PDB file of C-alpha atoms and ligand atoms in Angstrom:
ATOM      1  CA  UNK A1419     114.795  93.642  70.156  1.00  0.00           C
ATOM      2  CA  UNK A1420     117.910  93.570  71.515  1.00  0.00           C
ATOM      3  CA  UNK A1421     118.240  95.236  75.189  1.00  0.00           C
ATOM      4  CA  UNK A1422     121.892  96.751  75.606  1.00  0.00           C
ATOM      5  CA  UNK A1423     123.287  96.930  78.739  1.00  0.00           C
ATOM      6  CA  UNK A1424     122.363 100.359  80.844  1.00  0.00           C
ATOM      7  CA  UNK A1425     122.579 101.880  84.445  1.00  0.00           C
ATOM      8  CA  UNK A1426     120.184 103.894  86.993  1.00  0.00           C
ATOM      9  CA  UNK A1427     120.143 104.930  90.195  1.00  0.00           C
ATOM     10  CA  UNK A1428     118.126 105.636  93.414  1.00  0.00           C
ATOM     11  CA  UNK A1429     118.299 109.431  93.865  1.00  0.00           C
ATOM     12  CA  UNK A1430     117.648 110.066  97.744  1.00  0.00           C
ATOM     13  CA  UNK A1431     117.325 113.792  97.301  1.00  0.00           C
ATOM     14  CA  UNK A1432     114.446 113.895  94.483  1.00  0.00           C
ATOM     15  CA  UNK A1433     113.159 110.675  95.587  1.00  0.00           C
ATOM     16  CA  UNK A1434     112.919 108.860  92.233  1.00  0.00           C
ATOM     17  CA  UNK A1435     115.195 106.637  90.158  1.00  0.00           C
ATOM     18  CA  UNK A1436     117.637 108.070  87.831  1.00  0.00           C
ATOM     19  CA  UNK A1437     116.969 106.890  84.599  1.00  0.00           C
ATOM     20  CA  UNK A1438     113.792 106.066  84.782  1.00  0.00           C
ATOM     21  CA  UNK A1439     111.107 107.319  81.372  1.00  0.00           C
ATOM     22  CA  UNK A1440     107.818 106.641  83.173  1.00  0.00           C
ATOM     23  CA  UNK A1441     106.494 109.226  85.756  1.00  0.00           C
ATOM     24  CA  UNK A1442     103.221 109.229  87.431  1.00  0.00           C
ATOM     25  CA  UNK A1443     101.766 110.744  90.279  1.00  0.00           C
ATOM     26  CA  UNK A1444      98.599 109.450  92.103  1.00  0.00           C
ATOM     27  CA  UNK A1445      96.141 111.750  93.319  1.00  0.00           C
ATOM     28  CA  UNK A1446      93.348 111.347  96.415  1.00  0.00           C
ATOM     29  CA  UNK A1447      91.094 111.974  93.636  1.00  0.00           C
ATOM     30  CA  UNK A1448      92.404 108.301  91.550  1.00  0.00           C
ATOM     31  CA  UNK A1449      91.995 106.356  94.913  1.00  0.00           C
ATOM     32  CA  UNK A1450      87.897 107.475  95.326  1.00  0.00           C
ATOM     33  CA  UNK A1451      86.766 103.507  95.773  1.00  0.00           C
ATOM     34  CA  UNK A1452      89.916 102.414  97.990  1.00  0.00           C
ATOM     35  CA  UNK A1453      89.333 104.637 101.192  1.00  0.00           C
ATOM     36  CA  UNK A1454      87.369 103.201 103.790  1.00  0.00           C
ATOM     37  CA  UNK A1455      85.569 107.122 105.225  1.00  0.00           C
ATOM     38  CA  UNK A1456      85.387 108.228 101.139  1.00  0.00           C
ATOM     39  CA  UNK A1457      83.142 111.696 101.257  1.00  0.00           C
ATOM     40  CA  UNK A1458      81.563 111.781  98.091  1.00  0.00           C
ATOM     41  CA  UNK A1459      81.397 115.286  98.315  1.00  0.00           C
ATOM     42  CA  UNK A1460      85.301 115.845  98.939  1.00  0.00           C
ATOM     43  CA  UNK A1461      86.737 119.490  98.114  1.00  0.00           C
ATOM     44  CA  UNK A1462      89.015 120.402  95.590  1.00  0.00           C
ATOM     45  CA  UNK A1463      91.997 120.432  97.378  1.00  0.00           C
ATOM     46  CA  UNK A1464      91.610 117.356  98.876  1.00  0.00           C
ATOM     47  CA  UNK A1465      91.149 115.678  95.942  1.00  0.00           C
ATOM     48  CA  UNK A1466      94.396 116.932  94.133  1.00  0.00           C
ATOM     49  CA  UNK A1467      96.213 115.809  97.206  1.00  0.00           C
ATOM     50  CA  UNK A1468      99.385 113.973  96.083  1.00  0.00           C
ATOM     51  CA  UNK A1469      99.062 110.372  97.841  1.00  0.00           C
ATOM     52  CA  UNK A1470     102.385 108.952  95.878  1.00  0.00           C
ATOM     53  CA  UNK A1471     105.009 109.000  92.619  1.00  0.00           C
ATOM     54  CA  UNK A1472     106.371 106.559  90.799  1.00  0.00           C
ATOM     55  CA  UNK A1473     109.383 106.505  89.028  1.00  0.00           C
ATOM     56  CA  UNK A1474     109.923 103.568  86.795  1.00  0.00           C
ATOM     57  CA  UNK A1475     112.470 102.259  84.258  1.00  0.00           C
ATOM     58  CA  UNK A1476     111.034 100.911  81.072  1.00  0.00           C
ATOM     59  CA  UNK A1477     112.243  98.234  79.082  1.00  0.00           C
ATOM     60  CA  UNK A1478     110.538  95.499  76.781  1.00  0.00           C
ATOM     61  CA  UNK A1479     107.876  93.766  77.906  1.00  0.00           C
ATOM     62  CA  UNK A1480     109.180  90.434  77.135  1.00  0.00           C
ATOM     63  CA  UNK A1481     109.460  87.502  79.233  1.00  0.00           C
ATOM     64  CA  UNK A1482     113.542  87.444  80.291  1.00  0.00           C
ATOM     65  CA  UNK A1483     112.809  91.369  81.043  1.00  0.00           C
ATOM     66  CA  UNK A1484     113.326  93.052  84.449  1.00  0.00           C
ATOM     67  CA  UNK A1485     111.125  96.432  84.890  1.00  0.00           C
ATOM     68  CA  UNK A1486     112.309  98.662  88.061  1.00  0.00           C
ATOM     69  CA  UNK A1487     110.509 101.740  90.132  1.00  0.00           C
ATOM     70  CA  UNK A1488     111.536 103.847  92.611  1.00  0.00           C
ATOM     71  CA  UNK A1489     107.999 104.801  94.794  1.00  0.00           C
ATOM     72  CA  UNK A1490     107.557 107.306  97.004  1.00  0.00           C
ATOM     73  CA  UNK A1491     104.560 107.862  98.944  1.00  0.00           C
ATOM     74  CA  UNK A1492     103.964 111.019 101.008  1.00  0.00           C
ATOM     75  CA  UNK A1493     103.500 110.825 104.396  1.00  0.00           C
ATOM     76  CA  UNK A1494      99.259 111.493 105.574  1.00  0.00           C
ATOM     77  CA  UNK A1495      95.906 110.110 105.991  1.00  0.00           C
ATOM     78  CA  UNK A1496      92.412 110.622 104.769  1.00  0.00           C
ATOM     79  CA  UNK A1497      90.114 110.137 107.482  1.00  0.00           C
ATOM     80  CA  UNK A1498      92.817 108.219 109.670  1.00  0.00           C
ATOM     81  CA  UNK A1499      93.591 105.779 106.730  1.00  0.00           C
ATOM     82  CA  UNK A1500      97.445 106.044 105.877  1.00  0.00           C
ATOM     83  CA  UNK A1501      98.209 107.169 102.626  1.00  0.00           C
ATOM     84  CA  UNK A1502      99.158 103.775 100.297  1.00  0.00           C
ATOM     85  CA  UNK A1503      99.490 102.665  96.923  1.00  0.00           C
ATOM     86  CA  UNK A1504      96.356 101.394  95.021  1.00  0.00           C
ATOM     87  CA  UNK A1505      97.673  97.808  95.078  1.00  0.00           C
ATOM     88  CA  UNK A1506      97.489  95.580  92.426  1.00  0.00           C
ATOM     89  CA  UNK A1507      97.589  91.696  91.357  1.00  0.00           C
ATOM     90  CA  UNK A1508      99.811  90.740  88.116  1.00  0.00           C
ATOM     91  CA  UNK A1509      98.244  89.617  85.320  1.00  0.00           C
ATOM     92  CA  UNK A1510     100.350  87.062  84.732  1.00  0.00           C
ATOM     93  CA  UNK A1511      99.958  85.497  88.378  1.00  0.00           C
ATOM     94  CA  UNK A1512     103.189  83.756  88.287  1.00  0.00           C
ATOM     95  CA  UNK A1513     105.070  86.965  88.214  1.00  0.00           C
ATOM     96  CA  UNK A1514     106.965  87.440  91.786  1.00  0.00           C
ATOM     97  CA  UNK A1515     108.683  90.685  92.559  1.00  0.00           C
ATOM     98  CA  UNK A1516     110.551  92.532  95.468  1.00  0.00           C
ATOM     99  CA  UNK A1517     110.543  95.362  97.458  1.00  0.00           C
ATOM    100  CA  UNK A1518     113.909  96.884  98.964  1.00  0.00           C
ATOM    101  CA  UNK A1519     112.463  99.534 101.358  1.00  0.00           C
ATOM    102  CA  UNK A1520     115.432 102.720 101.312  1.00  0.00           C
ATOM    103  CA  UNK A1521     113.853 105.643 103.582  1.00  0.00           C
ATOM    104  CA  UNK A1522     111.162 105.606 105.875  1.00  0.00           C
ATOM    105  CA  UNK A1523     108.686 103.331 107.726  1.00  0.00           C
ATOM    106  CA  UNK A1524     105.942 101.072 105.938  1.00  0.00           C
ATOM    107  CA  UNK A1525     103.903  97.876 105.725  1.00  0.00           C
ATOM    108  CA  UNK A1526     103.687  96.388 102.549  1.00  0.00           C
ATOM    109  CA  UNK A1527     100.138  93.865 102.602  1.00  0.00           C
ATOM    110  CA  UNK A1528      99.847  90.573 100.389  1.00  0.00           C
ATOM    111  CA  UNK A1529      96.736  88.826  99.837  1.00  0.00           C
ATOM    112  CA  UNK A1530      96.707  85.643  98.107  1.00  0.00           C
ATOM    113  CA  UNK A1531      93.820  82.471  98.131  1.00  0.00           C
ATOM    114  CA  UNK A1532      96.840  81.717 101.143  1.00  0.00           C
ATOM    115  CA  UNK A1533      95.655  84.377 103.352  1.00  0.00           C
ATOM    116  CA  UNK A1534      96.300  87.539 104.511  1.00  0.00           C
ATOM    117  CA  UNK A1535     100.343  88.531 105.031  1.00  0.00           C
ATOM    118  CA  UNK A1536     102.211  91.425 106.080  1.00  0.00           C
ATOM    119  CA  UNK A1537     105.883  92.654 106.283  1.00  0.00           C
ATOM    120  CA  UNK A1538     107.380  96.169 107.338  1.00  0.00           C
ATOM    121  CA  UNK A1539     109.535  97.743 104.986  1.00  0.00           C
ATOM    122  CA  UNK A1540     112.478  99.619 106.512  1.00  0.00           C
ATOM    123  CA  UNK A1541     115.595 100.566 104.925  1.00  0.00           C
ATOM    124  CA  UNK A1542     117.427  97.731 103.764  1.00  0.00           C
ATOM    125  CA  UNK A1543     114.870  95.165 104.435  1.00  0.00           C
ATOM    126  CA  UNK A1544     113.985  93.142 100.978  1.00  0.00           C
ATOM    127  CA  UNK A1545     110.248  91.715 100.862  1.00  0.00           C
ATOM    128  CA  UNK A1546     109.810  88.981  98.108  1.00  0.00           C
ATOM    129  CA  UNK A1547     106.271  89.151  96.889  1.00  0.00           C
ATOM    130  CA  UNK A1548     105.472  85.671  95.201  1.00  0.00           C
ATOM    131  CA  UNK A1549     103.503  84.889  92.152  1.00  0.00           C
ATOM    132  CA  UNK A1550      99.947  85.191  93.256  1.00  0.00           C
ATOM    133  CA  UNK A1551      99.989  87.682  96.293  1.00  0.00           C
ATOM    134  CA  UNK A1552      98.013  90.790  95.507  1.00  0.00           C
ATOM    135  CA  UNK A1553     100.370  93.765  96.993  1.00  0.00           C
ATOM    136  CA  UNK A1554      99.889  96.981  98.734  1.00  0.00           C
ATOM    137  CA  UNK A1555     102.655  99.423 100.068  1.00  0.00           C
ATOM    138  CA  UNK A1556     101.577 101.818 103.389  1.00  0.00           C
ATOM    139  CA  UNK A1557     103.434 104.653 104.629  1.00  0.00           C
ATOM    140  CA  UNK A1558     102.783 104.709 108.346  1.00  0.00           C
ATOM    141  CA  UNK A1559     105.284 107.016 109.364  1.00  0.00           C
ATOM    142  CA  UNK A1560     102.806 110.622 109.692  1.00  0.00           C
ATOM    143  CA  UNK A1561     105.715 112.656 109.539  1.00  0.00           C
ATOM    144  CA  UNK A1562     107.910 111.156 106.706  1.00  0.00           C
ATOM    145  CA  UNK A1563     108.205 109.474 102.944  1.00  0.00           C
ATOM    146  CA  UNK A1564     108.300 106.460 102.283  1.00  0.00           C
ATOM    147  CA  UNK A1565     110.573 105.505  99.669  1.00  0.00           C
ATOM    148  CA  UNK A1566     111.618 101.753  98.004  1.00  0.00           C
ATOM    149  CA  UNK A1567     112.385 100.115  94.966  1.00  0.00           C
ATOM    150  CA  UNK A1568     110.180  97.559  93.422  1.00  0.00           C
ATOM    151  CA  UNK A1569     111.998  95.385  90.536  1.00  0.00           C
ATOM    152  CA  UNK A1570     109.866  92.387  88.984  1.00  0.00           C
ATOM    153  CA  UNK A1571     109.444  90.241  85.620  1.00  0.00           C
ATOM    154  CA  UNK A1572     108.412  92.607  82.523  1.00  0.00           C
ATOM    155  CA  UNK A1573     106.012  91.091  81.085  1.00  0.00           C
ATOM    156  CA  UNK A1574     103.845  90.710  84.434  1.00  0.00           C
ATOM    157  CA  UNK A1575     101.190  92.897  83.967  1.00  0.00           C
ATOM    158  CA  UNK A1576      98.957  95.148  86.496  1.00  0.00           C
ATOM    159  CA  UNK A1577      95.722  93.837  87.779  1.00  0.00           C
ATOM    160  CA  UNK A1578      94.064  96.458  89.438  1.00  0.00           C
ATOM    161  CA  UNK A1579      90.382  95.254  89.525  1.00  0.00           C
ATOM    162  CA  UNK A1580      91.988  92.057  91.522  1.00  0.00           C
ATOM    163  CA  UNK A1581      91.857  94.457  94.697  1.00  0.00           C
ATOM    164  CA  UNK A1582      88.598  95.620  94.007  1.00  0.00           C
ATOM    165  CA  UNK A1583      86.744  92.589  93.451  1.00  0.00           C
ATOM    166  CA  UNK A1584      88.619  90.647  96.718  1.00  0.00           C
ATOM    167  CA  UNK A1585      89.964  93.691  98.636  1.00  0.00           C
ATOM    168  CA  UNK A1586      92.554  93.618 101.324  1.00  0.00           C
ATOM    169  CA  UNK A1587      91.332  91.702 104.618  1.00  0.00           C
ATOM    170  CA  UNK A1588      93.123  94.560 106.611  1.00  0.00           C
ATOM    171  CA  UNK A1589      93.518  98.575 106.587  1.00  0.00           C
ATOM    172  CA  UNK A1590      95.832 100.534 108.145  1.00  0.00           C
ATOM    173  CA  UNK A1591      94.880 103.505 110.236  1.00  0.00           C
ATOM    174  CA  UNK A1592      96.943 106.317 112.352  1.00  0.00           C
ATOM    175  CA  UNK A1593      96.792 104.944 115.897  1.00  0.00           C
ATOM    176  CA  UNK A1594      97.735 108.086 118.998  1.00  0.00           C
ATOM    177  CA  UNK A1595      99.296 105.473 121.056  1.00  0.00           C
ATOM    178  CA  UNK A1596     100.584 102.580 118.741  1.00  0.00           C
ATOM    179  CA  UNK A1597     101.288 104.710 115.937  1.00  0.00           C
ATOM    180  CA  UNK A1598      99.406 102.429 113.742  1.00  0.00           C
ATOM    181  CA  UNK A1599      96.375  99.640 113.910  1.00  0.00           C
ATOM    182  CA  UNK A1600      94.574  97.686 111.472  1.00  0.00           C
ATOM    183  CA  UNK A1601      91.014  97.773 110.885  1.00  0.00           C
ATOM    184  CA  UNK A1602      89.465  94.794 109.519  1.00  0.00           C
ATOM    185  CA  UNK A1603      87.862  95.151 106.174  1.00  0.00           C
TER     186      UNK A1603
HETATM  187  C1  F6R B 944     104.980  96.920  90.333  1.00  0.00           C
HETATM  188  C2  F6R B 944     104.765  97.262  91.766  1.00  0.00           C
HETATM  189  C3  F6R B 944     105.138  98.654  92.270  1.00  0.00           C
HETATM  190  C4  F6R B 944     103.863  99.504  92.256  1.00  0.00           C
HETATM  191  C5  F6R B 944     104.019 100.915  92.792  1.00  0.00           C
HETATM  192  C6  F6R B 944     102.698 101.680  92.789  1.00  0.00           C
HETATM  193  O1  F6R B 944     104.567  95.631  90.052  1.00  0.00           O
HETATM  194  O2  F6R B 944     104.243  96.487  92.530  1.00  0.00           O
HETATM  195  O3  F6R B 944     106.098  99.234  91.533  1.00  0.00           O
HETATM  196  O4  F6R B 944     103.355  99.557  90.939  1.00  0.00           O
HETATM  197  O5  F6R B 944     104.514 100.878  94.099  1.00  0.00           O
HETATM  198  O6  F6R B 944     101.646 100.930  93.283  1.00  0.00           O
HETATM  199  P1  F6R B 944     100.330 100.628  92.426  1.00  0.00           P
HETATM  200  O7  F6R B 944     100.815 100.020  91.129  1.00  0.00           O
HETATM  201  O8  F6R B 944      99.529  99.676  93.227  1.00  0.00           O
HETATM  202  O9  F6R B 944      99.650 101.925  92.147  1.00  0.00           O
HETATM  203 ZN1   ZN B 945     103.527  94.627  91.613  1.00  0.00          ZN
END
């Protein structure tokens, strides 16, 4: 198939990307395993608690293929933990991507057999994720969204059982004086 040429945009007042066909929102209730302090018994409300949206451009998953996102994540914590995204791996583990942070204050993690890395994403600061890095975005601002666009090879993939079975050395918690600190796993 043929891709034609087409256009989108990062809308800064409904905090998604204008164009985009894919919408999701991720609930307290989808991140259960990935929460240090998770209460198995949580309430209702909690649980339906909007922890981020994503806003993402399809195209054809072919290699040659550029996918884009706009996420936003809200600003909060669950038992000091700063809301974040899941995180993933790529399937295909040569797939690199980037980050271009646009509003707001956050950390994005990377994990890799190279370590443990992290990089603050800021408004106009550009994080290049290389093949191989599992990734995880952080809003650590407790008053404000976080919002930045991700754009990355189609045909990557999402591997999200790569953060389960060798989760993040680090976690990110509200801090009174420092604003933030990391815990270690
Ligand atoms: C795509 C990518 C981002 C994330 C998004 C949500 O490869 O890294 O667009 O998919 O920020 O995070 P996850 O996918 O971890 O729920
Ligand atoms: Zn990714």
């Amino acid at each position: 198939m043929t891709q034609l040429p087409f256009v989108t945009r990062i809308d800064n007042v409904n905090h998604t990307l204008e164009g985009a066909d894919n919408f999701s929102e991720t609930r307290l209730k989808d991140m259960r395993s990935l929460y240090r302090y998770w209460n198995s018994n949580e309430d209702d409300a909690t649980l339906e608690t909007i922890v981020y949206r994503v806003s993402r451009k399809d195209v054809p998953t072919e290699p040659g293929e550029l996918l884009q996102c706009i996420t936003e994540i809200l600003p909060g914590d669950y038992h000091g933990e700063f809301f974040m995204t899941k995180g993933h791996g790529h399937k295909q583990r040569e797939c690199t991507e980037i980050y271009l942070g646009i509003a707001g204050y956050g950390l994005v993690l990377m994990q890799s057999e190279n370590g443990f890395r992290f990089e603050e994403l800021l408004p106009g600061r550009a994080i290049y994720i290389p093949g191989g890095w599992n990734h995880r975005t952080v809003n650590i601002d407790p008053q404000q969204y976080l919002l930045f666009y991700s754009i990355w090879p189609a045909n990557s993939g999402y591997d999200y059982e790569a953060v389960i079975k060798n989760p993040f050395q680090y976690r990110v918690f509200r801090d009174t004086t420092q604003g933030y600190r990391f815990e270690e796993r």
